Amino acid sequence: MLKNLNSKHIQRFSYKYLPQFPISPNSPKLGFSRSQIANYRSNFPTTIMSSSKTIVLRSSDGETFEVDEAVAVESQTIKHMIEDGCADTSIPLPNVTSKILSKVIEYCKKHVETPNADEKVAEEDLKSFDADFVKVDQSTLFDLILAANYLNIKSLLDLTCQTVADMIKGKTPEEIRKTFNIKNDFTPEEEEEVRRENAWAFE
Amino acid sequence: MGNQRLRCPPNKTNLKGLNSNDFISRMPDDILIMVLSRLSVKEAVVTSILSTRWRFLWCNLKTLNFDARQALDNIDNDFRFYLSERYKYTKQVNGVIRSYNHPRLHHFRIRFYLTCEYTSVIDEWLKFAVKKKVESLELDLETNQKNYLHNTFNYSFPSRLSDKSTSHILIFPSANLESLKKLYLNCWPQYDL
């Protein structure tokens, strides 16, 4: 069969899978947009490129984590790095420790694996996973917020911010300060002024 | 993240004089504002007394949502309850308008049952919205559903509303306000064509 593969076949093959603009030596610009790269990759035959790619993430303390691309692209930051072609070897994440990164990966894996919650059981299961996920000490919770912010994972950021909001709701200022160990650095006069300005809120 | 506007300059986390257990204060301002946006306006204003850093954080909120209908809808036809809720509501909105010190506001939402006796109060609220170059204004004062308000007159939306300090003029029906993109009114406006 190889004998019959002539130049005509090869030309037709490559024409189908390359981006649709004429490439010539005199072409002024030879660049691919993000969507062209994504389109190219999705059309490229699987014999040449594996369809389930894994991405290596490196935490700030040097530990590496290998994850499926589908899980990694839950993070918009990582997704853009891959699209821009910066993910050949591994992706360094200098702002995330290994402890937090492993939790983030656990979160993303669960959310990718759960099919899009039309089934009530799956939705309940995901909700209880989320509820347990944020039952952590404050240090971890706020590190998760920073990581979700840096990695741009909207659902994780929403979940963690909502958790903190729920810790503030319904509490008096003194209770809030106690919960979060916030130091009251107002002078008595300043504090009185703030109370007066917004008296309606403190009734 | 890209379309979330930073309303204060990005700052390093504030580590000056912090308890080692005070994790929330290490968060940058924009994250704290994200948390505050998930609270009611009253709860957000309560945080202004936590510390000097928190004092004006709530003023960076883009949305002021004063929706107090739920409490009234749950309790039918209790005029006295309505009166006390109305007092609290107007006090809350007036208080926020006085203290909100950011130059711009994106969404301003008023949803309650108010009649024409409150015309001057509501005019002040609208002036505030105009002054803050609001992008989306919602004024929902529908009173016909409440029997005890049935025979009173409804608020008339002003045909001309100006704030002298910034010379913004809102002329109804064609909203001439530069920044206003969305206007929702439910208060039976009366105007001469």
Coordinates of C-alpha atoms in Angstrom, one line a residue:
Chain A
M1 CA 0.0 0.0 0.0
L2 CA 2.9 2.3 0.7
K3 CA 3.9 1.9 -2.9
N4 CA 0.7 3.6 -4.1
L5 CA 1.2 6.6 -1.8
N6 CA 2.3 9.2 -4.3
S7 CA 2.8 12.9 -4.0
K8 CA -0.8 13.6 -4.9
H9 CA -2.0 11.8 -1.8
I10 CA 0.5 13.5 0.5
Q11 CA -0.5 16.9 -0.9
R12 CA -4.2 16.3 -0.3
F13 CA -3.5 15.0 3.2
S14 CA -1.5 18.0 4.3
Y15 CA -3.8 20.5 2.6
K16 CA -6.7 19.2 4.7
Y17 CA -5.0 19.6 8.0
L18 CA -3.0 22.8 7.7
P19 CA -4.5 26.2 8.4
Q20 CA -6.4 27.6 5.5
F21 CA -4.3 30.4 4.2
P22 CA -1.6 30.3 1.4
I23 CA 1.8 29.8 2.7
S24 CA 4.6 31.0 0.4
P25 CA 8.2 32.1 1.0
N26 CA 7.1 35.6 0.3
S27 CA 4.2 35.6 2.7
P28 CA 4.6 38.7 4.9
K29 CA 3.4 37.1 8.1
L30 CA 3.5 33.5 9.1
G31 CA 1.7 33.3 12.4
F32 CA -1.1 31.3 13.8
S33 CA -3.9 32.7 16.0
R34 CA -4.9 30.8 19.1
S35 CA -8.1 29.5 17.4
Q36 CA -6.1 28.3 14.4
I37 CA -3.8 26.4 16.6
A38 CA -6.7 24.9 18.5
N39 CA -8.5 24.0 15.3
Y40 CA -5.3 22.5 13.8
R41 CA -4.8 20.4 16.9
S42 CA -8.3 19.2 17.0
N43 CA -8.1 18.1 13.4
F44 CA -4.7 16.6 13.5
P45 CA -4.9 12.8 13.2
T46 CA -4.5 10.9 16.4
T47 CA -1.8 8.7 15.1
I48 CA 0.6 11.7 15.2
M49 CA -0.6 13.4 18.4
S50 CA -2.1 11.6 21.3
S51 CA -5.6 12.8 22.1
S52 CA -5.3 12.5 25.9
K53 CA -2.4 14.7 26.7
T54 CA -0.9 15.1 30.1
I55 CA 0.5 18.3 31.4
V56 CA 3.2 18.6 34.1
L57 CA 2.7 21.3 36.7
R58 CA 5.5 22.4 39.0
S59 CA 4.7 23.9 42.4
S60 CA 6.8 26.6 44.1
D61 CA 8.6 24.0 46.2
G62 CA 9.7 22.0 43.1
E63 CA 7.2 19.1 43.3
T64 CA 5.8 18.1 39.9
F65 CA 2.2 16.9 39.3
E66 CA 1.1 15.2 36.1
V67 CA -2.5 15.8 35.2
D68 CA -4.7 15.3 32.2
E69 CA -4.9 18.3 29.9
A70 CA -8.7 18.3 30.4
V71 CA -8.2 18.8 34.2
A72 CA -5.4 21.4 33.8
V73 CA -7.4 23.6 31.5
E74 CA -10.0 24.2 34.2
S75 CA -7.5 26.9 35.0
Q76 CA -7.8 29.7 32.4
T77 CA -4.2 30.7 33.2
I78 CA -2.9 27.3 32.4
K79 CA -5.2 27.0 29.4
H80 CA -3.7 30.2 27.9
M81 CA -0.2 29.1 28.6
I82 CA -0.9 25.9 26.7
E83 CA -2.4 27.7 23.8
D84 CA 0.5 30.1 23.7
G85 CA 2.8 27.1 23.4
C86 CA 4.6 27.6 26.8
A87 CA 3.7 24.1 28.1
D88 CA 6.2 22.0 26.3
T89 CA 8.1 20.6 29.2
S90 CA 6.3 21.7 32.4
I91 CA 4.4 24.6 33.6
P92 CA 6.0 26.4 36.6
L93 CA 3.6 27.8 39.2
P94 CA 5.8 29.9 41.5
N95 CA 2.8 31.2 43.5
V96 CA 1.4 27.8 44.5
T97 CA 2.8 25.4 47.0
S98 CA 2.5 21.6 46.5
K99 CA 0.0 21.3 49.4
I100 CA -2.4 23.8 47.8
L101 CA -1.7 22.6 44.2
S102 CA -2.6 19.0 45.1
K103 CA -5.9 20.2 46.6
V104 CA -6.6 22.4 43.5
I105 CA -5.9 19.4 41.3
E106 CA -8.3 17.3 43.4
Y107 CA -11.0 19.9 42.9
C108 CA -10.5 20.2 39.2
K109 CA -10.5 16.4 38.7
K110 CA -13.7 16.0 40.6
H111 CA -15.4 18.8 38.6
V112 CA -14.2 17.5 35.2
E113 CA -15.2 13.9 36.1
T114 CA -18.7 14.8 37.1
P115 CA -20.9 15.0 34.0
N116 CA -22.7 18.2 33.6
A117 CA -25.0 17.9 36.5
D118 CA -28.4 17.2 34.9
E119 CA -28.7 14.2 37.0
K120 CA -29.8 15.1 40.5
V121 CA -27.5 12.5 42.1
A122 CA -24.4 13.9 40.4
E123 CA -25.4 17.4 41.4
E124 CA -25.9 16.4 45.1
D125 CA -22.7 14.5 45.1
L126 CA -20.8 17.5 43.7
K127 CA -22.4 19.8 46.2
S128 CA -21.4 17.6 49.2
F129 CA -17.9 17.3 47.7
D130 CA -17.6 21.1 47.6
A131 CA -19.0 21.5 51.1
D132 CA -16.4 19.0 52.5
F133 CA -13.6 20.6 50.3
V134 CA -13.8 23.9 52.1
K135 CA -13.8 22.4 55.6
V136 CA -10.2 23.4 56.1
D137 CA -8.3 25.7 58.4
Q138 CA -8.3 29.4 57.5
S139 CA -4.7 29.4 56.4
T140 CA -5.5 26.7 53.7
L141 CA -8.8 28.4 52.8
F142 CA -7.1 31.7 52.0
D143 CA -4.2 30.0 50.2
L144 CA -6.9 28.3 48.1
I145 CA -8.5 31.7 47.3
L146 CA -5.1 33.1 46.2
A147 CA -4.4 30.0 44.1
A148 CA -7.8 30.1 42.5
N149 CA -7.3 33.8 41.7
Y150 CA -3.9 33.3 40.3
L151 CA -4.9 30.2 38.3
N152 CA -8.2 31.8 37.3
I153 CA -10.5 29.0 38.2
K154 CA -13.8 30.7 38.5
S155 CA -15.9 28.0 40.2
L156 CA -13.2 27.4 42.9
L157 CA -12.9 31.2 43.4
D158 CA -16.7 31.5 43.8
L159 CA -16.8 28.6 46.2
T160 CA -14.0 29.8 48.5
C161 CA -15.2 33.5 48.4
Q162 CA -18.7 32.4 49.3
T163 CA -17.4 30.3 52.2
V164 CA -15.6 33.4 53.6
A165 CA -18.8 35.5 53.0
D166 CA -20.8 32.9 55.0
M167 CA -18.3 33.2 57.8
I168 CA -19.0 37.0 58.0
K169 CA -22.8 36.9 57.5
G170 CA -24.9 37.5 60.6
K171 CA -22.0 38.3 62.9
T172 CA -21.4 41.4 64.9
P173 CA -18.1 43.3 64.2
E174 CA -16.6 41.9 67.4
E175 CA -17.5 38.3 66.4
I176 CA -16.0 38.9 62.9
R177 CA -12.8 40.2 64.4
K178 CA -12.6 37.2 66.7
T179 CA -13.3 34.7 63.8
F180 CA -10.5 36.1 61.7
N181 CA -8.1 37.5 64.4
I182 CA -8.4 41.0 62.9
K183 CA -6.8 43.7 65.0
N184 CA -8.9 46.7 65.7
D185 CA -6.6 49.6 65.0
F186 CA -9.1 52.4 65.2
T187 CA -8.6 55.1 67.9
P188 CA -11.6 55.4 70.1
E189 CA -12.5 58.7 68.4
E190 CA -12.2 57.2 64.9
E191 CA -14.3 54.2 65.9
E192 CA -17.0 56.4 67.3
E193 CA -17.0 58.4 64.1
V194 CA -17.5 55.3 61.9
R195 CA -20.3 54.1 64.2
R196 CA -22.0 57.5 63.9
E197 CA -21.6 57.7 60.1
N198 CA -23.2 54.3 59.6
A199 CA -25.4 54.2 62.7
W200 CA -28.2 52.4 60.8
A201 CA -26.0 49.4 60.1
F202 CA -25.0 48.9 63.7
E203 CA -28.5 48.9 65.3
Chain B
M1 CA -11.0 37.6 35.7
G2 CA -10.2 39.7 32.7
N3 CA -13.5 41.5 32.7
Q4 CA -13.5 42.3 36.4
R5 CA -12.5 45.8 36.8
L6 CA -10.0 46.7 39.5
R7 CA -11.5 49.7 41.2
C8 CA -8.5 50.3 43.4
P9 CA -4.9 50.2 42.4
P10 CA -3.4 46.7 42.8
N11 CA -1.5 46.6 46.1
K12 CA 0.8 44.2 47.8
T13 CA -0.8 42.4 50.6
N14 CA -0.8 44.5 53.7
L15 CA 1.6 42.8 56.2
K16 CA 2.2 45.8 58.5
G17 CA 1.6 44.9 62.1
L18 CA -0.5 41.8 61.5
N19 CA -1.2 39.0 63.8
S20 CA 0.4 35.8 62.6
N21 CA -3.1 34.2 62.7
D22 CA -4.8 37.0 60.7
F23 CA -5.0 35.4 57.3
I24 CA -7.8 37.4 55.9
S25 CA -5.8 40.6 56.1
R26 CA -3.1 39.2 53.8
M27 CA -5.6 39.1 51.0
P28 CA -5.3 41.8 48.4
D29 CA -8.1 44.4 48.2
D30 CA -9.8 43.0 45.1
I31 CA -10.3 39.6 46.8
L32 CA -11.8 41.2 49.9
I33 CA -14.1 43.1 47.6
M34 CA -15.2 39.9 45.9
V35 CA -16.1 38.6 49.3
L36 CA -18.0 41.7 50.2
S37 CA -20.0 41.6 47.0
R38 CA -21.5 38.4 48.2
L39 CA -22.9 40.0 51.3
S40 CA -26.0 42.2 51.6
V41 CA -25.3 46.0 51.6
K42 CA -25.9 46.2 55.4
E43 CA -23.5 43.3 56.1
A44 CA -20.9 44.9 53.9
V45 CA -21.2 48.3 55.7
V46 CA -20.8 46.5 59.0
T47 CA -17.3 45.5 58.0
S48 CA -16.3 49.2 57.8
I49 CA -15.7 49.1 61.6
L50 CA -13.4 46.0 61.6
S51 CA -10.2 48.0 61.1
T52 CA -8.8 51.0 59.3
R53 CA -8.2 48.9 56.3
W54 CA -11.8 47.7 56.1
R55 CA -13.3 51.2 56.6
F56 CA -13.8 52.1 53.0
L57 CA -13.5 48.8 51.3
W58 CA -17.2 48.4 50.9
C59 CA -17.3 51.6 48.9
N60 CA -15.6 49.7 46.1
L61 CA -18.7 47.6 45.5
K62 CA -20.0 48.0 42.0
T63 CA -23.6 47.0 42.8
L64 CA -25.9 48.5 45.4
N65 CA -28.9 46.2 45.6
F66 CA -31.7 47.4 47.9
D67 CA -34.3 44.7 47.4
A68 CA -36.5 44.5 50.5
R69 CA -39.7 43.1 48.9
Q70 CA -39.3 39.6 50.2
A71 CA -40.0 40.4 53.8
L72 CA -43.2 42.3 52.9
D73 CA -44.4 39.7 50.5
N74 CA -44.2 37.0 53.2
I75 CA -46.4 39.0 55.6
D76 CA -49.6 40.0 54.0
N77 CA -51.5 43.1 54.7
D78 CA -49.9 44.1 57.8
F79 CA -49.7 47.9 57.6
R80 CA -47.7 48.4 60.8
F81 CA -45.1 45.9 59.7
Y82 CA -45.0 47.8 56.4
L83 CA -44.4 51.1 58.1
S84 CA -41.5 49.8 60.2
E85 CA -39.9 48.1 57.2
R86 CA -40.3 51.2 55.2
Y87 CA -38.6 53.3 57.9
K88 CA -35.7 50.9 58.1
Y89 CA -35.5 50.7 54.3
T90 CA -35.3 54.5 53.7
K91 CA -32.9 54.9 56.5
Q92 CA -30.7 52.3 55.0
V93 CA -30.6 53.7 51.5
N94 CA -30.1 57.2 52.8
G95 CA -27.3 56.1 55.0
V96 CA -25.5 54.3 52.2
I97 CA -25.9 57.2 49.9
R98 CA -24.3 59.5 52.4
S99 CA -21.3 57.2 53.1
Y100 CA -20.6 55.8 49.6
N101 CA -17.5 57.7 48.5
H102 CA -16.4 56.1 45.3
P103 CA -17.0 58.3 42.2
R104 CA -18.7 55.6 40.2
L105 CA -21.3 52.9 40.6
H106 CA -22.4 50.3 38.1
H107 CA -25.7 49.0 39.3
F108 CA -28.2 50.7 41.5
R109 CA -31.3 48.8 42.3
I110 CA -34.3 49.9 44.3
R111 CA -37.1 47.4 44.9
F112 CA -39.7 48.2 47.4
Y113 CA -43.2 49.6 47.8
L114 CA -43.2 53.3 48.0
T115 CA -45.7 56.0 47.1
C116 CA -45.7 59.7 46.1
E117 CA -45.2 60.9 49.7
Y118 CA -41.6 59.8 49.3
T119 CA -41.1 61.7 46.1
S120 CA -38.4 64.0 47.4
V121 CA -36.6 61.0 49.0
I122 CA -36.6 59.0 45.8
D123 CA -35.5 62.1 43.9
E124 CA -32.4 62.3 46.1
W125 CA -31.7 58.6 45.4
L126 CA -31.9 59.3 41.7
K127 CA -29.7 62.3 42.0
F128 CA -27.1 60.0 43.7
A129 CA -27.4 57.5 40.9
V130 CA -26.9 60.3 38.3
K131 CA -23.9 61.7 40.3
K132 CA -22.2 58.3 40.4
K133 CA -22.6 57.9 36.7
V134 CA -24.5 54.7 37.2
E135 CA -24.7 52.2 34.2
S136 CA -27.8 50.3 35.2
L137 CA -30.6 51.8 37.2
E138 CA -33.5 49.8 38.4
L139 CA -36.4 51.5 40.2
D140 CA -39.2 49.2 41.0
L141 CA -41.9 50.7 43.2
E142 CA -45.0 48.8 42.2
T143 CA -47.6 49.3 44.8
N144 CA -50.8 47.9 43.3
Q145 CA -50.2 44.6 44.9
K146 CA -50.6 45.9 48.3
N147 CA -54.2 46.6 49.4
Y148 CA -53.3 49.1 52.0
L149 CA -51.5 51.2 49.4
H150 CA -54.1 50.8 46.7
N151 CA -55.6 54.2 46.9
T152 CA -52.5 56.3 47.1
F153 CA -50.8 57.9 44.2
N154 CA -47.7 56.4 42.8
Y155 CA -44.4 58.0 42.4
S156 CA -43.9 60.0 39.2
F157 CA -40.6 59.6 37.6
P158 CA -39.2 63.1 37.1
S159 CA -39.2 64.3 33.5
R160 CA -36.1 66.3 34.2
L161 CA -33.5 65.4 36.8
S162 CA -30.3 67.3 37.2
D163 CA -27.5 67.3 39.5
K164 CA -26.0 70.8 39.5
S165 CA -22.6 69.8 40.6
T166 CA -21.9 67.6 37.6
S167 CA -24.6 68.9 35.2
H168 CA -25.8 65.5 34.3
I169 CA -29.4 65.7 33.1
L170 CA -31.7 62.8 32.7
I171 CA -34.5 63.5 30.4
F172 CA -37.2 60.9 30.3
P173 CA -38.0 59.0 28.1
S174 CA -34.8 59.4 26.2
A175 CA -32.2 58.9 28.8
N176 CA -29.6 61.4 28.0
L177 CA -27.3 60.2 30.7
E178 CA -23.9 59.4 29.2
S179 CA -23.1 56.3 31.1
L180 CA -26.6 54.8 31.6
K181 CA -26.9 51.6 29.6
K182 CA -29.9 50.0 31.3
L183 CA -33.0 51.6 32.8
Y184 CA -35.8 49.7 34.4
L185 CA -38.7 51.6 35.8
N186 CA -41.8 50.3 37.4
C187 CA -43.4 53.3 39.0
W188 CA -46.0 54.6 36.6
P189 CA -44.3 57.6 35.2
Q190 CA -46.3 60.6 34.1
Y191 CA -44.9 62.9 31.6
D192 CA -46.2 65.3 28.9
L193 CA -45.3 64.3 25.4

